[in-house]
PDB file of C-alpha atoms in Angstrom:
ATOM      1  CA  MET A 771       0.000   0.000   0.000  1.00 63.00           C
ATOM      2  CA  SER A 772       1.353   3.416  -0.957  1.00 86.00           C
ATOM      3  CA  GLU A 773       1.903   6.186   1.575  1.00 92.00           C
ATOM      4  CA  TYR A 774      -1.085   8.129   0.237  1.00 93.00           C
ATOM      5  CA  ALA A 775      -3.350   5.065   0.147  1.00 93.00           C
ATOM      6  CA  ALA A 776      -2.475   4.352   3.776  1.00 95.00           C
ATOM      7  CA  ALA A 777      -3.215   7.973   4.725  1.00 95.00           C
ATOM      8  CA  ARG A 778      -6.522   7.758   2.866  1.00 96.00           C
ATOM      9  CA  LEU A 779      -7.477   4.618   4.774  1.00 96.00           C
ATOM     10  CA  ASN A 780      -6.516   6.264   8.064  1.00 95.00           C
ATOM     11  CA  MET A 781      -8.676   9.278   7.156  1.00 96.00           C
ATOM     12  CA  VAL A 782     -11.701   7.063   6.557  1.00 96.00           C
ATOM     13  CA  GLU A 783     -11.174   4.826   9.594  1.00 95.00           C
ATOM     14  CA  GLY A 784     -10.107   7.603  11.976  1.00 95.00           C
ATOM     15  CA  GLN A 785     -12.184  10.596  10.851  1.00 94.00           C
ATOM     16  CA  ILE A 786     -15.067   9.494   8.641  1.00 95.00           C
ATOM     17  CA  ARG A 787     -16.508   6.272  10.062  1.00 94.00           C
ATOM     18  CA  PRO A 788     -16.358   7.362  13.749  1.00 93.00           C
ATOM     19  CA  ASN A 789     -18.390  10.482  12.929  1.00 89.00           C
ATOM     20  CA  LYS A 790     -21.711   8.907  11.963  1.00 88.00           C
ATOM     21  CA  VAL A 791     -20.833   8.352   8.305  1.00 94.00           C
ATOM     22  CA  THR A 792     -22.181   4.937   7.334  1.00 94.00           C
ATOM     23  CA  ASP A 793     -23.145   5.347   3.663  1.00 96.00           C
ATOM     24  CA  HIS A 794     -21.010   2.660   2.000  1.00 96.00           C
ATOM     25  CA  ARG A 795     -21.028   4.410  -1.400  1.00 97.00           C
ATOM     26  CA  LEU A 796     -19.707   7.599   0.159  1.00 97.00           C
ATOM     27  CA  VAL A 797     -17.089   5.740   2.199  1.00 97.00           C
ATOM     28  CA  GLU A 798     -15.888   3.895  -0.915  1.00 97.00           C
ATOM     29  CA  ALA A 799     -15.686   7.144  -2.879  1.00 97.00           C
ATOM     30  CA  MET A 800     -13.541   8.763  -0.197  1.00 97.00           C
ATOM     31  CA  LEU A 801     -11.334   5.673  -0.100  1.00 96.00           C
ATOM     32  CA  ASP A 802     -10.872   5.812  -3.866  1.00 96.00           C
ATOM     33  CA  ILE A 803     -10.413   9.509  -4.664  1.00 97.00           C
ATOM     34  CA  PRO A 804      -6.757  10.603  -4.231  1.00 97.00           C
ATOM     35  CA  ARG A 805      -7.170  13.813  -2.223  1.00 96.00           C
ATOM     36  CA  GLU A 806      -3.476  14.611  -2.672  1.00 96.00           C
ATOM     37  CA  VAL A 807      -4.108  15.306  -6.375  1.00 96.00           C
ATOM     38  CA  PHE A 808      -6.310  18.261  -5.404  1.00 97.00           C
ATOM     39  CA  VAL A 809      -3.889  20.123  -3.116  1.00 95.00           C
ATOM     40  CA  PRO A 810      -0.682  22.016  -3.966  1.00 93.00           C
ATOM     41  CA  GLN A 811       2.445  19.865  -4.269  1.00 93.00           C
ATOM     42  CA  ALA A 812       3.852  21.316  -1.043  1.00 92.00           C
ATOM     43  CA  ALA A 813       0.706  20.316   0.882  1.00 92.00           C
ATOM     44  CA  ARG A 814       0.406  16.731  -0.313  1.00 94.00           C
ATOM     45  CA  GLY A 815       1.959  15.415   2.886  1.00 93.00           C
ATOM     46  CA  ILE A 816      -0.965  16.854   4.872  1.00 94.00           C
ATOM     47  CA  ALA A 817      -3.718  16.086   2.345  1.00 95.00           C
ATOM     48  CA  TYR A 818      -5.540  13.794   4.776  1.00 96.00           C
ATOM     49  CA  VAL A 819      -5.351  15.751   8.038  1.00 95.00           C
ATOM     50  CA  ASP A 820      -8.574  16.447   9.932  1.00 93.00           C
ATOM     51  CA  GLU A 821      -8.714  20.166   9.188  1.00 93.00           C
ATOM     52  CA  ASP A 822      -9.296  22.566   6.299  1.00 94.00           C
ATOM     53  CA  ILE A 823      -6.355  22.689   3.870  1.00 94.00           C
ATOM     54  CA  ALA A 824      -5.207  25.936   2.238  1.00 94.00           C
ATOM     55  CA  ILE A 825      -5.042  25.601  -1.549  1.00 93.00           C
ATOM     56  CA  GLY A 826      -4.200  29.195  -2.514  1.00 90.00           C
ATOM     57  CA  GLY A 827      -6.080  32.411  -3.118  1.00 88.00           C
ATOM     58  CA  GLY A 828      -7.495  32.374   0.388  1.00 90.00           C
ATOM     59  CA  ARG A 829      -9.435  29.192  -0.361  1.00 94.00           C
ATOM     60  CA  TYR A 830      -9.527  25.835   1.418  1.00 95.00           C
ATOM     61  CA  LEU A 831     -10.574  22.235   0.985  1.00 95.00           C
ATOM     62  CA  MET A 832     -13.196  21.477   3.598  1.00 95.00           C
ATOM     63  CA  GLU A 833     -12.307  19.273   6.575  1.00 95.00           C
ATOM     64  CA  PRO A 834     -12.982  15.655   5.475  1.00 96.00           C
ATOM     65  CA  MET A 835     -15.281  14.778   8.373  1.00 95.00           C
ATOM     66  CA  VAL A 836     -17.530  17.815   7.884  1.00 96.00           C
ATOM     67  CA  PHE A 837     -17.638  17.268   4.126  1.00 97.00           C
ATOM     68  CA  ALA A 838     -18.535  13.583   4.532  1.00 97.00           C
ATOM     69  CA  ARG A 839     -21.265  14.307   7.097  1.00 96.00           C
ATOM     70  CA  MET A 840     -22.790  16.888   4.775  1.00 97.00           C
ATOM     71  CA  LEU A 841     -22.873  14.496   1.822  1.00 97.00           C
ATOM     72  CA  GLN A 842     -24.393  11.732   3.911  1.00 97.00           C
ATOM     73  CA  GLU A 843     -27.111  14.048   5.213  1.00 97.00           C
ATOM     74  CA  VAL A 844     -28.027  15.391   1.757  1.00 97.00           C
ATOM     75  CA  GLY A 845     -28.366  11.822   0.448  1.00 96.00           C
ATOM     76  CA  VAL A 846     -26.891  11.899  -3.059  1.00 97.00           C
ATOM     77  CA  GLU A 847     -28.447   9.230  -5.287  1.00 97.00           C
ATOM     78  CA  GLU A 848     -27.083   7.598  -8.445  1.00 97.00           C
ATOM     79  CA  THR A 849     -29.592   9.381 -10.679  1.00 98.00           C
ATOM     80  CA  ASP A 850     -29.074  12.867  -9.202  1.00 98.00           C
ATOM     81  CA  VAL A 851     -27.856  15.972 -11.004  1.00 98.00           C
ATOM     82  CA  VAL A 852     -25.687  17.909  -8.539  1.00 98.00           C
ATOM     83  CA  LEU A 853     -24.457  21.505  -8.339  1.00 98.00           C
ATOM     84  CA  ASP A 854     -21.219  21.918  -6.348  1.00 98.00           C
ATOM     85  CA  ILE A 855     -20.769  25.570  -5.361  1.00 98.00           C
ATOM     86  CA  GLY A 856     -17.223  26.716  -4.619  1.00 97.00           C
ATOM     87  CA  CYS A 857     -15.616  23.525  -5.900  1.00 97.00           C
ATOM     88  CA  ALA A 858     -12.096  25.062  -5.748  1.00 97.00           C
ATOM     89  CA  THR A 859      -9.639  22.460  -7.084  1.00 97.00           C
ATOM     90  CA  GLY A 860     -12.387  19.886  -7.605  1.00 97.00           C
ATOM     91  CA  TYR A 861     -11.983  17.335  -4.793  1.00 98.00           C
ATOM     92  CA  SER A 862     -15.601  17.697  -3.696  1.00 98.00           C
ATOM     93  CA  THR A 863     -16.756  17.462  -7.314  1.00 98.00           C
ATOM     94  CA  ALA A 864     -14.749  14.263  -7.802  1.00 98.00           C
ATOM     95  CA  VAL A 865     -16.331  12.614  -4.762  1.00 98.00           C
ATOM     96  CA  LEU A 866     -19.794  13.723  -5.846  1.00 98.00           C
ATOM     97  CA  ALA A 867     -19.126  12.351  -9.337  1.00 98.00           C
ATOM     98  CA  ARG A 868     -18.765   8.884  -7.798  1.00 97.00           C
ATOM     99  CA  LEU A 869     -22.205   9.226  -6.184  1.00 98.00           C
ATOM    100  CA  ALA A 870     -24.343  11.055  -8.776  1.00 98.00           C
ATOM    101  CA  ALA A 871     -25.202  10.876 -12.464  1.00 98.00           C
ATOM    102  CA  THR A 872     -23.908  14.367 -13.310  1.00 98.00           C
ATOM    103  CA  VAL A 873     -22.040  17.026 -11.340  1.00 98.00           C
ATOM    104  CA  VAL A 874     -21.497  20.676 -12.220  1.00 98.00           C
ATOM    105  CA  GLY A 875     -18.827  22.431 -10.175  1.00 98.00           C
ATOM    106  CA  VAL A 876     -18.913  26.230 -10.007  1.00 98.00           C
ATOM    107  CA  GLU A 877     -15.763  28.177  -9.204  1.00 98.00           C
ATOM    108  CA  SER A 878     -15.217  31.948  -9.268  1.00 97.00           C
ATOM    109  CA  ASP A 879     -11.410  31.729  -9.308  1.00 96.00           C
ATOM    110  CA  ALA A 880     -10.349  30.947 -12.880  1.00 96.00           C
ATOM    111  CA  SER A 881      -6.985  29.474 -11.854  1.00 96.00           C
ATOM    112  CA  LEU A 882      -8.638  27.125  -9.356  1.00 96.00           C
ATOM    113  CA  ALA A 883     -11.235  26.157 -11.951  1.00 97.00           C
ATOM    114  CA  GLN A 884      -8.480  25.247 -14.387  1.00 97.00           C
ATOM    115  CA  ARG A 885      -6.720  23.136 -11.761  1.00 96.00           C
ATOM    116  CA  ALA A 886     -10.045  21.475 -10.981  1.00 97.00           C
ATOM    117  CA  GLY A 887     -10.624  20.548 -14.599  1.00 97.00           C
ATOM    118  CA  GLU A 888      -7.151  19.026 -14.872  1.00 97.00           C
ATOM    119  CA  ALA A 889      -7.471  17.093 -11.614  1.00 97.00           C
ATOM    120  CA  LEU A 890     -10.922  15.752 -12.508  1.00 98.00           C
ATOM    121  CA  ALA A 891      -9.559  14.510 -15.821  1.00 97.00           C
ATOM    122  CA  GLU A 892      -6.664  12.866 -13.981  1.00 97.00           C
ATOM    123  CA  VAL A 893      -9.003  10.870 -11.711  1.00 97.00           C
ATOM    124  CA  GLY A 894     -11.381   9.976 -14.547  1.00 97.00           C
ATOM    125  CA  ALA A 895     -14.417  11.962 -13.391  1.00 97.00           C
ATOM    126  CA  VAL A 896     -15.996  11.987 -16.858  1.00 97.00           C
ATOM    127  CA  ASN A 897     -19.466  12.880 -15.549  1.00 98.00           C
ATOM    128  CA  ALA A 898     -18.246  16.121 -13.937  1.00 98.00           C
ATOM    129  CA  THR A 899     -17.654  19.564 -15.412  1.00 97.00           C
ATOM    130  CA  VAL A 900     -16.386  22.821 -13.931  1.00 98.00           C
ATOM    131  CA  VAL A 901     -17.669  26.249 -14.955  1.00 98.00           C
ATOM    132  CA  THR A 902     -16.198  29.610 -13.988  1.00 98.00           C
ATOM    133  CA  GLY A 903     -18.512  32.292 -12.664  1.00 96.00           C
ATOM    134  CA  PRO A 904     -19.839  34.084  -9.575  1.00 96.00           C
ATOM    135  CA  LEU A 905     -20.621  31.543  -6.873  1.00 97.00           C
ATOM    136  CA  THR A 906     -23.662  33.537  -5.775  1.00 96.00           C
ATOM    137  CA  GLU A 907     -25.365  32.877  -9.119  1.00 96.00           C
ATOM    138  CA  GLY A 908     -24.997  29.095  -9.135  1.00 97.00           C
ATOM    139  CA  HIS A 909     -25.372  27.782 -12.690  1.00 98.00           C
ATOM    140  CA  ALA A 910     -28.918  28.186 -13.948  1.00 97.00           C
ATOM    141  CA  ALA A 911     -28.059  26.837 -17.408  1.00 96.00           C
ATOM    142  CA  LYS A 912     -28.072  23.239 -16.128  1.00 96.00           C
ATOM    143  CA  ALA A 913     -30.865  23.653 -13.548  1.00 96.00           C
ATOM    144  CA  PRO A 914     -32.929  22.225 -12.006  1.00 97.00           C
ATOM    145  CA  TYR A 915     -30.671  20.258  -9.655  1.00 98.00           C
ATOM    146  CA  ASP A 916     -31.605  17.378  -7.387  1.00 98.00           C
ATOM    147  CA  VAL A 917     -28.818  18.314  -4.968  1.00 98.00           C
ATOM    148  CA  ILE A 918     -26.870  21.531  -4.311  1.00 98.00           C
ATOM    149  CA  VAL A 919     -23.815  21.530  -2.022  1.00 98.00           C
ATOM    150  CA  PHE A 920     -21.960  24.593  -0.695  1.00 98.00           C
ATOM    151  CA  GLU A 921     -18.244  24.033  -0.070  1.00 97.00           C
ATOM    152  CA  GLY A 922     -17.841  26.671   2.628  1.00 96.00           C
ATOM    153  CA  LEU A 923     -19.506  29.037   5.071  1.00 96.00           C
ATOM    154  CA  VAL A 924     -22.205  31.471   3.917  1.00 96.00           C
ATOM    155  CA  ALA A 925     -24.150  34.181   5.711  1.00 94.00           C
ATOM    156  CA  GLU A 926     -27.302  32.970   3.988  1.00 94.00           C
ATOM    157  CA  VAL A 927     -28.398  30.909   1.000  1.00 95.00           C
ATOM    158  CA  PRO A 928     -29.548  33.214  -1.826  1.00 94.00           C
ATOM    159  CA  GLU A 929     -32.952  32.748  -3.403  1.00 94.00           C
ATOM    160  CA  ALA A 930     -31.224  32.786  -6.802  1.00 95.00           C
ATOM    161  CA  ILE A 931     -29.702  29.441  -5.875  1.00 97.00           C
ATOM    162  CA  THR A 932     -32.636  27.817  -4.088  1.00 96.00           C
ATOM    163  CA  ALA A 933     -34.608  28.652  -7.250  1.00 96.00           C
ATOM    164  CA  GLN A 934     -32.334  26.210  -9.089  1.00 97.00           C
ATOM    165  CA  LEU A 935     -33.515  23.262  -6.977  1.00 97.00           C
ATOM    166  CA  ALA A 936     -35.835  20.701  -8.553  1.00 97.00           C
ATOM    167  CA  ASP A 937     -39.076  19.863  -6.779  1.00 96.00           C
ATOM    168  CA  GLY A 938     -38.024  17.471  -4.039  1.00 96.00           C
ATOM    169  CA  GLY A 939     -34.428  18.686  -4.383  1.00 97.00           C
ATOM    170  CA  ARG A 940     -32.088  19.071  -1.401  1.00 98.00           C
ATOM    171  CA  LEU A 941     -29.521  21.724  -0.591  1.00 98.00           C
ATOM    172  CA  ILE A 942     -26.908  21.609   2.149  1.00 98.00           C
ATOM    173  CA  ALA A 943     -24.715  24.442   3.401  1.00 97.00           C
ATOM    174  CA  THR A 944     -22.878  25.705   6.460  1.00 97.00           C
ATOM    175  CA  VAL A 945     -24.690  28.900   7.433  1.00 96.00           C
ATOM    176  CA  MET A 946     -23.513  31.397  10.036  1.00 92.00           C
ATOM    177  CA  GLY A 947     -25.838  31.127  13.027  1.00 86.00           C
ATOM    178  CA  ASP A 948     -27.046  33.802  15.411  1.00 81.00           C
ATOM    179  CA  ARG A 949     -24.375  32.871  17.965  1.00 81.00           C
ATOM    180  CA  GLY A 950     -21.569  33.335  15.450  1.00 78.00           C
ATOM    181  CA  VAL A 951     -21.140  29.594  14.958  1.00 88.00           C
ATOM    182  CA  GLY A 952     -21.478  27.778  11.659  1.00 93.00           C
ATOM    183  CA  GLU A 953     -24.555  25.543  11.414  1.00 95.00           C
ATOM    184  CA  VAL A 954     -24.922  22.877   8.735  1.00 97.00           C
ATOM    185  CA  LYS A 955     -28.470  23.254   7.395  1.00 97.00           C
ATOM    186  CA  LEU A 956     -30.406  20.956   5.095  1.00 98.00           C
ATOM    187  CA  TYR A 957     -33.008  22.565   2.831  1.00 97.00           C
ATOM    188  CA  GLN A 958     -35.630  20.944   0.625  1.00 97.00           C
ATOM    189  CA  ARG A 959     -37.941  22.305  -2.057  1.00 96.00           C
ATOM    190  CA  ILE A 960     -41.426  20.803  -1.965  1.00 95.00           C
ATOM    191  CA  GLY A 961     -44.201  22.224  -4.104  1.00 88.00           C
ATOM    192  CA  GLY A 962     -42.394  25.512  -4.605  1.00 86.00           C
ATOM    193  CA  VAL A 963     -41.690  26.039  -0.908  1.00 93.00           C
ATOM    194  CA  VAL A 964     -38.130  25.786   0.444  1.00 94.00           C
ATOM    195  CA  SER A 965     -37.699  24.938   4.110  1.00 94.00           C
ATOM    196  CA  GLY A 966     -34.576  24.182   6.128  1.00 94.00           C
ATOM    197  CA  ARG A 967     -33.456  22.688   9.414  1.00 96.00           C
ATOM    198  CA  ILE A 968     -30.229  22.722  11.409  1.00 95.00           C
ATOM    199  CA  LEU A 969     -28.346  19.410  11.551  1.00 95.00           C
ATOM    200  CA  PHE A 970     -25.127  20.124  13.455  1.00 94.00           C
ATOM    201  CA  GLU A 971     -22.557  22.821  14.168  1.00 93.00           C
ATOM    202  CA  ALA A 972     -19.388  22.988  12.087  1.00 92.00           C
ATOM    203  CA  HIS A 973     -16.467  25.301  11.422  1.00 90.00           C
ATOM    204  CA  SER A 974     -16.014  26.037   7.729  1.00 91.00           C
ATOM    205  CA  ARG A 975     -14.047  28.681   5.852  1.00 94.00           C
ATOM    206  CA  PRO A 976     -16.111  31.447   4.200  1.00 93.00           C
ATOM    207  CA  LEU A 977     -16.993  31.319   0.525  1.00 95.00           C
ATOM    208  CA  PRO A 978     -16.359  34.590  -1.357  1.00 92.00           C
ATOM    209  CA  GLY A 979     -19.453  36.573  -2.243  1.00 90.00           C
ATOM    210  CA  PHE A 980     -21.626  35.173   0.539  1.00 92.00           C
ATOM    211  CA  GLU A 981     -20.608  37.593   3.272  1.00 86.00           C
ATOM    212  CA  ALA A 982     -23.299  39.148   5.464  1.00 78.00           C
ATOM    213  CA  LYS A 983     -24.791  42.315   4.005  1.00 75.00           C
ATOM    214  CA  PRO A 984     -24.377  45.487   6.079  1.00 67.00           C
ATOM    215  CA  LYS A 985     -27.420  46.362   8.179  1.00 62.00           C
ATOM    216  CA  PHE A 986     -28.623  49.946   8.215  1.00 54.00           C
ATOM    217  CA  VAL A 987     -29.260  51.470  11.622  1.00 56.00           C
ATOM    218  CA  PHE A 988     -31.546  54.475  11.848  1.00 57.00           C
TER     219      PHE A 988
END
């Protein structure tokens, strides 16, 4: 077993399985996808640590345990079309591509988007594409989506993105709570109405463009 394969196994056995992640398809995907391909060369030795990893431009790959919990809770199915918002270098998109029929990754940083496209090709994620554009707009051209995943902290989920959910579709994001703590929330669109509920608290790095809007005080 290679050094990276051993680290990947340790990540799954030490971080993923002990934290309520039991979906065998998700576990297998995280065992298979080489996370080191999606981080800078200098960071490959820490690709499997249990924390966010800096990948340049002020962006991070989400902590594996939080990412895995989110995907388990949103319940990605083999027939789903998925929108991955803030895909960065494409690791999240690659994992999602193992679970869903089609995945569209959206990235605002053109250099990260290019790296994502190259890395996805390297791991054979033929059912995944990456588009460059404002994260806050999602990607309406391929909507509606069965699942939408946010790869970072947001102040709130914009209506422009919930509008891209299919009826019965699910959206999961880490949203800043009233106490200043990130809360992973699961939303669902049913009959035109979108409702959400808090699942668990989590620390995630902010996604650009989703900062809280200034409040006017009179």
